Amino acid sequence: QGKKNLKIISIPNPIATDFLIKSGCVSHATFSFNGIYFEDGFVIMPNFRNAIENRLIDWKETDALEIIQALKASAAGLEEIEIPNFRNSDYLKKNPYKKIEGGKVLTKPAKPDFALIHAQYADKEGNVLIEDPIIDRLVSSASKNTIVSVEKILDRISSVTIPKEKIGNH
């Protein structure tokens, strides 16, 4: 669709991130981990690695808990949120930009334009069923829109984990 200069946040989702980088859509990636384990061992996704090594994108590697808390803040409409258990940790030595207030380490909300979700099933009405929805529900709730790919389209599913009005027709 010609989208460029996207700023993406990845809670380990290396395949979608790699596809977006290869397509030239990404200008900044925030991630906690972006590799995948195959039978022959662990690898960093090739387009992701190339983009970082050749400075084609800006990037920030951080703790997954910081990303999750930033998404929770966005979903709840908060201006900032505490990252629990970061107080007095070495994390602050490597991330001095974090706000500390009353001994609490705070972060701002992540406000993604899109959540990329891969689910098991959807029906023809646009309802989506995810068998393990905890992170996907959080990412979808924090984002303005949700784009879903699925394994199989069914005539009808009875349990919905992402409201179809959040899913764009893309």
mmCIF file of C-alpha atoms in Angstrom:
data_model
loop_
_atom_site.group_PDB
_atom_site.id
_atom_site.type_symbol
_atom_site.label_atom_id
_atom_site.label_comp_id
_atom_site.label_asym_id
_atom_site.label_seq_id
_atom_site.Cartn_x
_atom_site.Cartn_y
_atom_site.Cartn_z
ATOM 1 C CA GLN A 1 0.000 0.000 0.000
ATOM 2 C CA GLY A 2 3.008 2.293 -0.250
ATOM 3 C CA LYS A 3 3.475 2.704 3.511
ATOM 4 C CA LYS A 4 6.927 4.058 4.366
ATOM 5 C CA ASN A 5 8.794 5.279 7.439
ATOM 6 C CA LEU A 6 6.902 3.002 9.799
ATOM 7 C CA LYS A 7 8.082 2.812 13.385
ATOM 8 C CA ILE A 8 7.509 -0.733 14.550
ATOM 9 C CA ILE A 9 7.482 -2.383 17.950
ATOM 10 C CA SER A 10 8.127 -6.095 18.050
ATOM 11 C CA ILE A 11 7.404 -8.513 20.830
ATOM 12 C CA PRO A 12 9.265 -11.364 19.240
ATOM 13 C CA ASN A 13 7.700 -11.400 15.808
ATOM 14 C CA PRO A 14 10.752 -11.746 13.565
ATOM 15 C CA ILE A 15 9.030 -12.880 10.382
ATOM 16 C CA ALA A 16 6.610 -9.933 10.093
ATOM 17 C CA THR A 17 9.386 -7.498 11.024
ATOM 18 C CA ASP A 18 11.708 -8.992 8.425
ATOM 19 C CA PHE A 19 9.045 -8.777 5.688
ATOM 20 C CA LEU A 20 8.327 -5.122 6.484
ATOM 21 C CA ILE A 21 12.025 -4.230 6.490
ATOM 22 C CA LYS A 22 12.608 -6.059 3.183
ATOM 23 C CA SER A 23 9.711 -4.106 1.675
ATOM 24 C CA GLY A 24 11.340 -0.791 2.662
ATOM 25 C CA CYS A 25 8.487 0.167 4.982
ATOM 26 C CA VAL A 26 10.424 0.532 8.250
ATOM 27 C CA SER A 27 12.446 3.519 9.441
ATOM 28 C CA HIS A 28 12.678 2.540 13.138
ATOM 29 C CA ALA A 29 12.345 -0.776 15.012
ATOM 30 C CA THR A 30 12.014 -1.209 18.765
ATOM 31 C CA PHE A 31 12.409 -4.810 19.837
ATOM 32 C CA SER A 32 13.419 -7.053 22.706
ATOM 33 C CA PHE A 33 14.593 -9.985 20.636
ATOM 34 C CA ASN A 34 14.371 -10.616 16.937
ATOM 35 C CA GLY A 35 15.642 -14.019 15.958
ATOM 36 C CA ILE A 36 14.272 -17.441 15.273
ATOM 37 C CA TYR A 37 15.386 -20.958 16.074
ATOM 38 C CA PHE A 38 15.559 -23.445 13.206
ATOM 39 C CA GLU A 39 16.687 -27.074 13.189
ATOM 40 C CA ASP A 40 20.246 -25.927 12.403
ATOM 41 C CA GLY A 41 20.352 -23.354 15.179
ATOM 42 C CA PHE A 42 19.483 -19.773 16.016
ATOM 43 C CA VAL A 43 19.527 -17.049 13.350
ATOM 44 C CA ILE A 44 18.790 -13.337 13.172
ATOM 45 C CA MET A 45 16.379 -12.646 10.329
ATOM 46 C CA PRO A 46 18.462 -11.681 7.245
ATOM 47 C CA ASN A 47 16.772 -8.426 6.219
ATOM 48 C CA PHE A 48 16.615 -7.254 9.822
ATOM 49 C CA ARG A 49 20.321 -7.984 10.300
ATOM 50 C CA ASN A 50 21.250 -6.271 7.006
ATOM 51 C CA ALA A 51 19.208 -3.157 7.875
ATOM 52 C CA ILE A 52 20.932 -2.762 11.240
ATOM 53 C CA GLU A 53 24.455 -3.592 10.035
ATOM 54 C CA ASN A 54 24.159 -1.146 7.136
ATOM 55 C CA ARG A 55 22.355 1.525 9.170
ATOM 56 C CA LEU A 56 19.300 1.430 6.922
ATOM 57 C CA ILE A 57 16.974 1.795 9.917
ATOM 58 C CA ASP A 58 17.156 3.304 13.385
ATOM 59 C CA TRP A 59 16.671 0.778 16.130
ATOM 60 C CA LYS A 60 16.387 0.279 19.850
ATOM 61 C CA GLU A 61 16.805 -3.018 21.648
ATOM 62 C CA THR A 62 15.127 -3.035 25.043
ATOM 63 C CA ASP A 63 13.642 -5.313 27.638
ATOM 64 C CA ALA A 64 10.364 -7.041 26.714
ATOM 65 C CA LEU A 65 8.829 -5.866 29.982
ATOM 66 C CA GLU A 66 9.366 -2.235 28.951
ATOM 67 C CA ILE A 67 7.558 -2.880 25.665
ATOM 68 C CA ILE A 68 4.694 -4.697 27.384
ATOM 69 C CA GLN A 69 4.274 -1.899 29.932
ATOM 70 C CA ALA A 70 4.308 0.738 27.151
ATOM 71 C CA LEU A 71 1.576 -1.209 25.327
ATOM 72 C CA LYS A 72 -0.435 -1.518 28.554
ATOM 73 C CA ALA A 73 -0.179 2.254 29.038
ATOM 74 C CA SER A 74 -1.440 2.838 25.498
ATOM 75 C CA ALA A 75 -4.337 0.387 25.875
ATOM 76 C CA ALA A 76 -5.356 2.041 29.166
ATOM 77 C CA GLY A 77 -4.924 5.615 27.883
ATOM 78 C CA LEU A 78 -2.204 6.441 30.421
ATOM 79 C CA GLU A 79 0.469 9.130 29.930
ATOM 80 C CA GLU A 80 3.129 6.948 31.571
ATOM 81 C CA ILE A 81 3.441 3.671 33.436
ATOM 82 C CA GLU A 82 5.864 2.103 35.880
ATOM 83 C CA ILE A 83 8.198 -0.640 34.731
ATOM 84 C CA PRO A 84 8.103 -2.814 37.863
ATOM 85 C CA ASN A 85 11.286 -4.371 39.232
ATOM 86 C CA PHE A 86 13.614 -2.027 37.301
ATOM 87 C CA ARG A 87 14.353 0.040 40.385
ATOM 88 C CA ASN A 88 18.055 -0.237 41.376
ATOM 89 C CA SER A 89 18.832 -2.498 38.403
ATOM 90 C CA ASP A 90 21.682 -2.338 35.888
ATOM 91 C CA TYR A 91 19.050 -1.608 33.240
ATOM 92 C CA LEU A 92 19.136 2.047 34.259
ATOM 93 C CA LYS A 93 22.897 2.225 33.575
ATOM 94 C CA LYS A 94 22.263 1.259 29.944
ATOM 95 C CA ASN A 95 19.052 3.275 29.565
ATOM 96 C CA PRO A 96 19.665 6.598 31.297
ATOM 97 C CA TYR A 97 16.848 8.308 29.359
ATOM 98 C CA LYS A 98 14.215 6.592 31.497
ATOM 99 C CA LYS A 99 12.208 8.809 33.804
ATOM 100 C CA ILE A 100 12.619 8.066 37.503
ATOM 101 C CA GLU A 101 10.035 9.540 39.829
ATOM 102 C CA GLY A 102 9.888 8.718 43.523
ATOM 103 C CA GLY A 103 12.148 5.723 42.914
ATOM 104 C CA LYS A 104 9.842 4.360 40.190
ATOM 105 C CA VAL A 105 11.103 3.778 36.661
ATOM 106 C CA LEU A 106 8.507 5.102 34.200
ATOM 107 C CA THR A 107 8.003 4.757 30.476
ATOM 108 C CA LYS A 108 5.672 6.467 28.021
ATOM 109 C CA PRO A 109 2.937 4.598 26.164
ATOM 110 C CA ALA A 110 3.613 2.911 22.859
ATOM 111 C CA LYS A 111 0.930 3.998 20.410
ATOM 112 C CA PRO A 112 1.177 1.716 17.369
ATOM 113 C CA ASP A 113 -0.790 2.599 14.271
ATOM 114 C CA PHE A 114 -1.140 -1.098 13.425
ATOM 115 C CA ALA A 115 -0.921 -4.413 15.211
ATOM 116 C CA LEU A 116 0.165 -7.339 13.044
ATOM 117 C CA ILE A 117 -1.460 -10.503 14.342
ATOM 118 C CA HIS A 118 -1.275 -14.036 13.012
ATOM 119 C CA ALA A 119 -4.198 -16.152 14.184
ATOM 120 C CA GLN A 120 -5.429 -19.665 13.713
ATOM 121 C CA TYR A 121 -8.964 -18.910 12.479
ATOM 122 C CA ALA A 122 -11.256 -16.163 11.236
ATOM 123 C CA ASP A 123 -14.757 -16.296 9.867
ATOM 124 C CA LYS A 124 -16.291 -14.602 6.844
ATOM 125 C CA GLU A 125 -17.711 -11.867 9.108
ATOM 126 C CA GLY A 126 -14.207 -10.816 10.201
ATOM 127 C CA ASN A 127 -14.251 -12.371 13.671
ATOM 128 C CA VAL A 128 -10.862 -13.750 14.743
ATOM 129 C CA LEU A 129 -10.144 -16.675 17.055
ATOM 130 C CA ILE A 130 -6.689 -16.842 18.607
ATOM 131 C CA GLU A 131 -5.872 -19.910 20.657
ATOM 132 C CA ASP A 132 -3.312 -18.113 22.883
ATOM 133 C CA PRO A 133 -4.447 -14.462 22.818
ATOM 134 C CA ILE A 134 -2.650 -12.805 25.758
ATOM 135 C CA ILE A 135 0.013 -10.778 23.903
ATOM 136 C CA ASP A 136 -2.021 -10.427 20.696
ATOM 137 C CA ARG A 137 -4.967 -8.975 22.638
ATOM 138 C CA LEU A 138 -2.652 -6.470 24.353
ATOM 139 C CA VAL A 139 -1.010 -5.379 21.086
ATOM 140 C CA SER A 140 -4.398 -5.062 19.384
ATOM 141 C CA SER A 141 -5.843 -3.043 22.281
ATOM 142 C CA ALA A 142 -2.878 -0.653 22.242
ATOM 143 C CA SER A 143 -3.015 -0.111 18.455
ATOM 144 C CA LYS A 144 -5.278 2.058 16.321
ATOM 145 C CA ASN A 145 -5.842 -0.729 13.769
ATOM 146 C CA THR A 146 -5.210 -4.460 13.573
ATOM 147 C CA ILE A 147 -4.146 -6.445 10.525
ATOM 148 C CA VAL A 148 -4.671 -10.192 10.833
ATOM 149 C CA SER A 149 -3.423 -13.113 8.798
ATOM 150 C CA VAL A 150 -4.977 -16.509 9.510
ATOM 151 C CA GLU A 151 -4.387 -20.178 8.868
ATOM 152 C CA LYS A 152 -7.984 -20.904 7.920
ATOM 153 C CA ILE A 153 -11.230 -19.027 7.190
ATOM 154 C CA LEU A 154 -14.328 -20.704 8.595
ATOM 155 C CA ASP A 155 -18.009 -20.054 7.902
ATOM 156 C CA ARG A 156 -18.578 -18.991 11.513
ATOM 157 C CA ILE A 157 -16.724 -18.966 14.814
ATOM 158 C CA SER A 158 -18.439 -18.418 18.135
ATOM 159 C CA SER A 159 -15.604 -17.114 20.332
ATOM 160 C CA VAL A 160 -14.027 -13.798 19.391
ATOM 161 C CA THR A 161 -10.788 -12.498 20.868
ATOM 162 C CA ILE A 162 -10.318 -9.353 18.759
ATOM 163 C CA PRO A 163 -13.413 -7.252 17.978
ATOM 164 C CA LYS A 164 -13.884 -7.100 14.220
ATOM 165 C CA GLU A 165 -14.352 -3.301 14.285
ATOM 166 C CA LYS A 166 -10.631 -2.995 15.214
ATOM 167 C CA ILE A 167 -9.580 -4.994 12.153
ATOM 168 C CA GLY A 168 -9.038 -2.952 9.008
ATOM 169 C CA ASN A 169 -9.976 -4.103 5.540
ATOM 170 C CA HIS A 170 -6.407 -4.132 4.251
#
